[in-house]
mmCIF file of C-alpha atoms in Angstrom:
data_model
loop_
_atom_site.group_PDB
_atom_site.id
_atom_site.type_symbol
_atom_site.label_atom_id
_atom_site.label_comp_id
_atom_site.label_asym_id
_atom_site.label_seq_id
_atom_site.Cartn_x
_atom_site.Cartn_y
_atom_site.Cartn_z
ATOM 1 C CA UNK A 961 2.804 -2.333 27.885
ATOM 2 C CA UNK A 962 4.823 -5.183 28.239
ATOM 3 C CA UNK A 963 8.029 -5.758 25.965
ATOM 4 C CA UNK A 964 10.702 -8.122 24.825
ATOM 5 C CA UNK A 965 14.016 -6.383 25.805
ATOM 6 C CA UNK A 966 17.382 -7.657 23.894
ATOM 7 C CA UNK A 967 21.107 -7.221 25.110
ATOM 8 C CA UNK A 968 23.318 -6.325 24.049
ATOM 9 C CA UNK A 969 22.004 -3.536 21.619
ATOM 10 C CA UNK A 970 25.821 -4.437 18.705
ATOM 11 C CA UNK A 971 28.049 -6.293 19.699
ATOM 12 C CA UNK A 972 31.459 -6.044 17.341
ATOM 13 C CA UNK A 973 33.312 -9.454 17.787
ATOM 14 C CA UNK A 974 36.316 -11.154 15.937
ATOM 15 C CA UNK A 975 36.626 -13.600 13.716
ATOM 16 C CA UNK A 976 36.843 -17.088 15.741
ATOM 17 C CA UNK A 977 35.476 -15.842 19.293
ATOM 18 C CA UNK A 978 32.084 -16.577 21.323
ATOM 19 C CA UNK A 979 29.286 -14.199 21.515
ATOM 20 C CA UNK A 980 26.682 -14.606 23.818
ATOM 21 C CA UNK A 981 22.886 -12.466 23.055
ATOM 22 C CA UNK A 982 20.429 -12.271 25.669
ATOM 23 C CA UNK A 983 16.917 -11.945 25.678
ATOM 24 C CA UNK A 984 14.515 -11.443 28.821
ATOM 25 C CA UNK A 985 10.938 -12.301 27.441
ATOM 26 C CA UNK A 986 7.714 -10.651 28.319
ATOM 27 C CA UNK A 987 7.590 -12.225 31.716
ATOM 28 C CA UNK A 988 4.246 -14.376 31.155
ATOM 29 C CA UNK A 989 5.160 -16.165 27.728
ATOM 30 C CA UNK A 990 6.514 -19.468 27.023
ATOM 31 C CA UNK A 991 7.910 -19.332 23.759
ATOM 32 C CA UNK A 992 9.992 -18.445 22.724
ATOM 33 C CA UNK A 993 12.039 -17.513 19.404
ATOM 34 C CA UNK A 994 15.510 -16.156 17.811
ATOM 35 C CA UNK A 995 15.645 -15.385 13.753
ATOM 36 C CA UNK A 996 18.398 -13.456 12.077
ATOM 37 C CA UNK A 997 18.372 -11.081 9.658
ATOM 38 C CA UNK A 998 21.813 -10.208 6.884
ATOM 39 C CA UNK A 999 21.453 -7.072 5.621
ATOM 40 C CA UNK A 1000 19.548 -6.860 2.596
ATOM 41 C CA UNK A 1001 17.672 -10.751 3.054
ATOM 42 C CA UNK A 1002 15.345 -12.124 3.330
ATOM 43 C CA UNK A 1003 14.523 -12.390 7.483
ATOM 44 C CA UNK A 1004 15.652 -16.390 8.790
ATOM 45 C CA UNK A 1005 14.084 -18.555 11.545
ATOM 46 C CA UNK A 1006 16.708 -20.200 14.108
ATOM 47 C CA UNK A 1007 15.170 -21.832 16.734
ATOM 48 C CA UNK A 1008 12.251 -22.236 19.040
ATOM 49 C CA UNK A 1009 12.183 -23.402 22.160
ATOM 50 C CA UNK A 1010 9.489 -23.932 24.615
ATOM 51 C CA UNK A 1011 9.848 -26.477 27.875
ATOM 52 C CA UNK A 1012 13.625 -26.099 28.824
ATOM 53 C CA UNK A 1013 13.798 -27.189 25.043
ATOM 54 C CA UNK A 1014 14.391 -26.561 21.709
ATOM 55 C CA UNK A 1015 11.356 -27.477 19.436
ATOM 56 C CA UNK A 1016 11.981 -26.780 16.469
ATOM 57 C CA UNK A 1017 15.202 -25.550 14.518
ATOM 58 C CA UNK A 1018 16.419 -23.949 11.339
ATOM 59 C CA UNK A 1019 19.522 -25.767 9.082
ATOM 60 C CA UNK A 1020 20.967 -22.261 10.101
ATOM 61 C CA UNK A 1021 21.109 -24.015 13.060
ATOM 62 C CA UNK A 1022 24.184 -26.118 13.735
ATOM 63 C CA UNK A 1023 26.132 -26.957 16.669
ATOM 64 C CA UNK A 1024 28.115 -23.823 17.060
ATOM 65 C CA UNK A 1025 24.770 -22.991 18.081
ATOM 66 C CA UNK A 1026 23.544 -23.311 20.952
ATOM 67 C CA UNK A 1027 19.399 -22.139 23.689
ATOM 68 C CA UNK A 1028 19.669 -21.816 26.977
ATOM 69 C CA UNK A 1029 17.315 -20.165 29.947
ATOM 70 C CA UNK A 1030 20.198 -20.183 32.453
ATOM 71 C CA UNK A 1031 18.344 -18.814 34.995
ATOM 72 C CA UNK A 1032 14.846 -18.753 34.110
ATOM 73 C CA UNK A 1033 14.522 -15.491 32.730
ATOM 74 C CA UNK A 1034 16.867 -14.751 30.201
ATOM 75 C CA UNK A 1035 16.678 -16.705 27.436
ATOM 76 C CA UNK A 1036 20.146 -15.944 25.651
ATOM 77 C CA UNK A 1037 21.787 -17.241 21.778
ATOM 78 C CA UNK A 1038 25.378 -18.572 21.723
ATOM 79 C CA UNK A 1039 26.877 -18.463 18.971
ATOM 80 C CA UNK A 1040 30.519 -20.343 18.649
ATOM 81 C CA UNK A 1041 33.539 -19.283 17.373
ATOM 82 C CA UNK A 1042 31.733 -16.452 15.697
ATOM 83 C CA UNK A 1043 32.615 -16.313 11.404
ATOM 84 C CA UNK A 1044 31.999 -13.412 8.716
ATOM 85 C CA UNK A 1045 28.852 -14.435 7.745
ATOM 86 C CA UNK A 1046 27.504 -14.792 10.754
ATOM 87 C CA UNK A 1047 27.285 -10.506 10.933
ATOM 88 C CA UNK A 1048 23.276 -10.132 11.449
ATOM 89 C CA UNK A 1049 20.896 -8.866 13.237
ATOM 90 C CA UNK A 1050 19.331 -11.296 15.708
ATOM 91 C CA UNK A 1051 15.860 -10.645 16.498
ATOM 92 C CA UNK A 1052 14.076 -12.731 20.046
ATOM 93 C CA UNK A 1053 10.547 -13.243 20.359
ATOM 94 C CA UNK A 1054 8.382 -14.756 22.907
ATOM 95 C CA UNK A 1055 4.904 -15.409 22.929
ATOM 96 C CA UNK A 1056 2.007 -16.805 25.048
ATOM 97 C CA UNK A 1057 0.195 -19.579 25.229
ATOM 98 C CA UNK A 1058 -2.618 -19.982 22.220
ATOM 99 C CA UNK A 1059 -0.718 -19.079 19.333
ATOM 100 C CA UNK A 1060 -0.996 -15.614 20.552
ATOM 101 C CA UNK A 1061 0.456 -13.529 18.899
ATOM 102 C CA UNK A 1062 4.409 -12.459 19.472
ATOM 103 C CA UNK A 1063 6.415 -10.281 20.431
ATOM 104 C CA UNK A 1064 9.396 -9.597 19.562
ATOM 105 C CA UNK A 1065 13.037 -7.500 21.132
ATOM 106 C CA UNK A 1066 14.432 -4.391 19.187
ATOM 107 C CA UNK A 1067 17.583 -6.922 18.067
ATOM 108 C CA UNK A 1068 20.915 -7.162 18.297
ATOM 109 C CA UNK A 1069 23.243 -5.757 15.880
ATOM 110 C CA UNK A 1070 26.673 -8.529 15.211
ATOM 111 C CA UNK A 1071 29.407 -7.536 13.547
ATOM 112 C CA UNK A 1072 31.980 -9.976 13.090
ATOM 113 C CA UNK A 1073 35.229 -8.059 11.947
ATOM 114 C CA UNK B 9 8.310 -31.224 8.483
ATOM 115 C CA UNK B 10 5.713 -28.791 9.025
ATOM 116 C CA UNK B 11 6.422 -25.661 6.401
ATOM 117 C CA UNK B 12 4.919 -22.230 5.761
ATOM 118 C CA UNK B 13 4.820 -20.933 2.073
ATOM 119 C CA UNK B 14 4.646 -17.120 1.577
ATOM 120 C CA UNK B 15 4.483 -16.522 -2.328
ATOM 121 C CA UNK B 16 5.587 -14.101 -4.064
ATOM 122 C CA UNK B 17 9.026 -13.270 -2.191
ATOM 123 C CA UNK B 18 9.155 -10.271 -3.397
ATOM 124 C CA UNK B 19 6.967 -8.142 -5.795
ATOM 125 C CA UNK B 20 6.902 -4.012 -6.216
ATOM 126 C CA UNK B 21 3.591 -2.617 -6.732
ATOM 127 C CA UNK B 22 3.277 1.225 -7.815
ATOM 128 C CA UNK B 23 2.038 3.435 -5.393
ATOM 129 C CA UNK B 24 -1.522 3.903 -5.276
ATOM 130 C CA UNK B 25 -2.358 0.438 -6.517
ATOM 131 C CA UNK B 26 -4.071 -2.486 -4.420
ATOM 132 C CA UNK B 27 -2.030 -5.858 -3.849
ATOM 133 C CA UNK B 28 -1.940 -8.680 -2.094
ATOM 134 C CA UNK B 29 -0.263 -12.286 -1.567
ATOM 135 C CA UNK B 30 -0.953 -15.494 -0.347
ATOM 136 C CA UNK B 31 0.595 -18.129 3.172
ATOM 137 C CA UNK B 32 -0.283 -21.626 2.495
ATOM 138 C CA UNK B 33 0.174 -23.576 5.794
ATOM 139 C CA UNK B 34 -0.154 -26.686 7.091
ATOM 140 C CA UNK B 35 -3.608 -27.201 8.262
ATOM 141 C CA UNK B 36 -3.552 -30.215 10.599
ATOM 142 C CA UNK B 37 -3.077 -28.870 14.027
ATOM 143 C CA UNK B 38 -3.984 -25.838 13.076
ATOM 144 C CA UNK B 39 -4.907 -23.297 15.749
ATOM 145 C CA UNK B 40 -3.687 -19.903 15.225
ATOM 146 C CA UNK B 41 -2.139 -17.315 11.933
ATOM 147 C CA UNK B 42 -0.035 -14.383 12.387
ATOM 148 C CA UNK B 43 0.681 -11.997 10.328
ATOM 149 C CA UNK B 44 3.451 -9.257 10.680
ATOM 150 C CA UNK B 45 4.830 -6.314 8.855
ATOM 151 C CA UNK B 46 9.120 -5.869 9.300
ATOM 152 C CA UNK B 47 10.145 -3.056 8.255
ATOM 153 C CA UNK B 48 14.317 -2.919 7.699
ATOM 154 C CA UNK B 49 16.306 -2.754 11.419
ATOM 155 C CA UNK B 50 13.467 -2.721 13.272
ATOM 156 C CA UNK B 51 11.084 -4.980 15.201
ATOM 157 C CA UNK B 52 8.580 -6.898 13.288
ATOM 158 C CA UNK B 53 4.790 -5.249 14.424
ATOM 159 C CA UNK B 54 2.389 -8.295 14.516
ATOM 160 C CA UNK B 55 -0.801 -7.628 12.356
ATOM 161 C CA UNK B 56 -3.328 -9.247 13.079
ATOM 162 C CA UNK B 57 -3.898 -13.116 14.811
ATOM 163 C CA UNK B 58 -6.855 -15.530 13.120
ATOM 164 C CA UNK B 59 -8.088 -18.419 14.621
ATOM 165 C CA UNK B 60 -11.610 -19.571 12.784
ATOM 166 C CA UNK B 61 -12.417 -19.962 9.703
ATOM 167 C CA UNK B 62 -13.248 -17.669 7.355
ATOM 168 C CA UNK B 63 -12.385 -15.112 9.201
ATOM 169 C CA UNK B 64 -11.914 -11.802 8.170
ATOM 170 C CA UNK B 65 -9.578 -8.648 9.598
ATOM 171 C CA UNK B 66 -9.096 -5.027 8.386
ATOM 172 C CA UNK B 67 -6.435 -2.391 10.173
ATOM 173 C CA UNK B 68 -6.196 0.222 7.889
ATOM 174 C CA UNK B 69 -5.720 -0.461 4.382
ATOM 175 C CA UNK B 70 -4.868 -3.604 5.338
ATOM 176 C CA UNK B 71 -7.333 -7.100 5.403
ATOM 177 C CA UNK B 72 -6.598 -10.481 6.052
ATOM 178 C CA UNK B 73 -8.668 -14.016 5.343
ATOM 179 C CA UNK B 74 -7.837 -17.644 6.514
ATOM 180 C CA UNK B 75 -9.023 -20.433 4.978
ATOM 181 C CA UNK B 76 -7.447 -23.240 7.473
ATOM 182 C CA UNK B 77 -9.367 -26.043 5.798
ATOM 183 C CA UNK B 78 -7.058 -25.687 2.877
ATOM 184 C CA UNK B 79 -4.355 -23.348 5.354
ATOM 185 C CA UNK B 80 -4.055 -20.710 3.413
ATOM 186 C CA UNK B 81 -4.434 -16.407 4.521
ATOM 187 C CA UNK B 82 -4.357 -13.889 2.342
ATOM 188 C CA UNK B 83 -2.831 -10.712 2.496
ATOM 189 C CA UNK B 84 -4.774 -7.563 1.463
ATOM 190 C CA UNK B 85 -3.050 -4.066 0.983
ATOM 191 C CA UNK B 86 -5.606 -1.607 -0.930
ATOM 192 C CA UNK B 87 -3.918 2.112 -1.501
ATOM 193 C CA UNK B 88 -0.538 1.032 -1.006
ATOM 194 C CA UNK B 89 1.836 4.058 -0.272
ATOM 195 C CA UNK B 90 5.489 4.331 -0.349
ATOM 196 C CA UNK B 91 5.162 3.786 3.994
ATOM 197 C CA UNK B 92 3.500 -0.016 3.415
ATOM 198 C CA UNK B 93 6.817 -0.969 1.959
ATOM 199 C CA UNK B 94 8.516 -3.858 4.384
ATOM 200 C CA UNK B 95 8.601 -7.507 4.218
ATOM 201 C CA UNK B 96 5.317 -8.913 5.356
ATOM 202 C CA UNK B 97 5.614 -13.016 7.567
ATOM 203 C CA UNK B 98 2.693 -14.989 8.255
ATOM 204 C CA UNK B 99 3.513 -17.611 11.036
ATOM 205 C CA UNK B 100 0.963 -20.619 11.911
ATOM 206 C CA UNK B 101 0.962 -21.756 15.668
ATOM 207 C CA UNK B 102 0.213 -25.502 15.923
ATOM 208 C CA UNK B 103 -1.736 -27.233 19.239
ATOM 209 C CA UNK B 104 1.992 -29.171 19.713
ATOM 210 C CA UNK B 105 3.017 -25.905 20.204
ATOM 211 C CA UNK B 106 5.096 -24.837 17.201
ATOM 212 C CA UNK B 107 4.781 -21.944 15.675
ATOM 213 C CA UNK B 108 6.154 -22.282 11.767
ATOM 214 C CA UNK B 109 6.850 -18.817 10.477
ATOM 215 C CA UNK B 110 6.974 -18.215 6.178
ATOM 216 C CA UNK B 111 9.965 -16.699 4.802
ATOM 217 C CA UNK B 112 8.218 -12.947 4.347
ATOM 218 C CA UNK B 113 6.902 -11.591 1.232
ATOM 219 C CA UNK B 114 8.749 -8.409 0.608
ATOM 220 C CA UNK B 115 6.450 -5.361 -0.884
ATOM 221 C CA UNK B 116 8.565 -2.174 -2.277
ATOM 222 C CA UNK B 117 6.398 0.016 -3.667
ATOM 223 C CA UNK B 118 7.401 2.727 -6.282
ATOM 224 C CA UNK B 119 6.525 5.728 -6.003
#
């Protein structure tokens, strides 16, 4: 069964450092999403990406965040100058055309110390 | 701005009771409605994708209905079990390729 792969599974970083979270989508999928879940809180939508550009982003997704597909396969979330409150589980999801279901990766647990 | 609303935000249900919750979405340019079940520290699991007005889908004790004209979907759980405890997310897909997510309903089943 096709799956979405995220790396790393766990990242510990110092406050103020930059992190890049990587996602390998299912090969024929065209829509990509990032979500996060702070421990004990709700799932939060961050951004959706289609045709090499952001199609929607939430209020959380400010200038600290950016996304790209640098090599046409990996879909990355970059967090510049991390803050303690960025500690969360970050999930990538991808979907094909026609409103088909989104498939989620296993997540990256980001811990900012 | 497209907005998908889920209610209630959280729900405590006694084991064995049935329950339901709502997803409301803008119906203009609607294409499909997705329901997901998300347990803490796991990946969300797709439950249903529905496209047609009046669609009803069922998976075990969980079922969902769709009304595209008024823009809502209900998710029903019959005879709740502790393993049903999770956050249930809905997402609405539009013809302009946007997939808009609700904030989820957190379901807690009390033994």
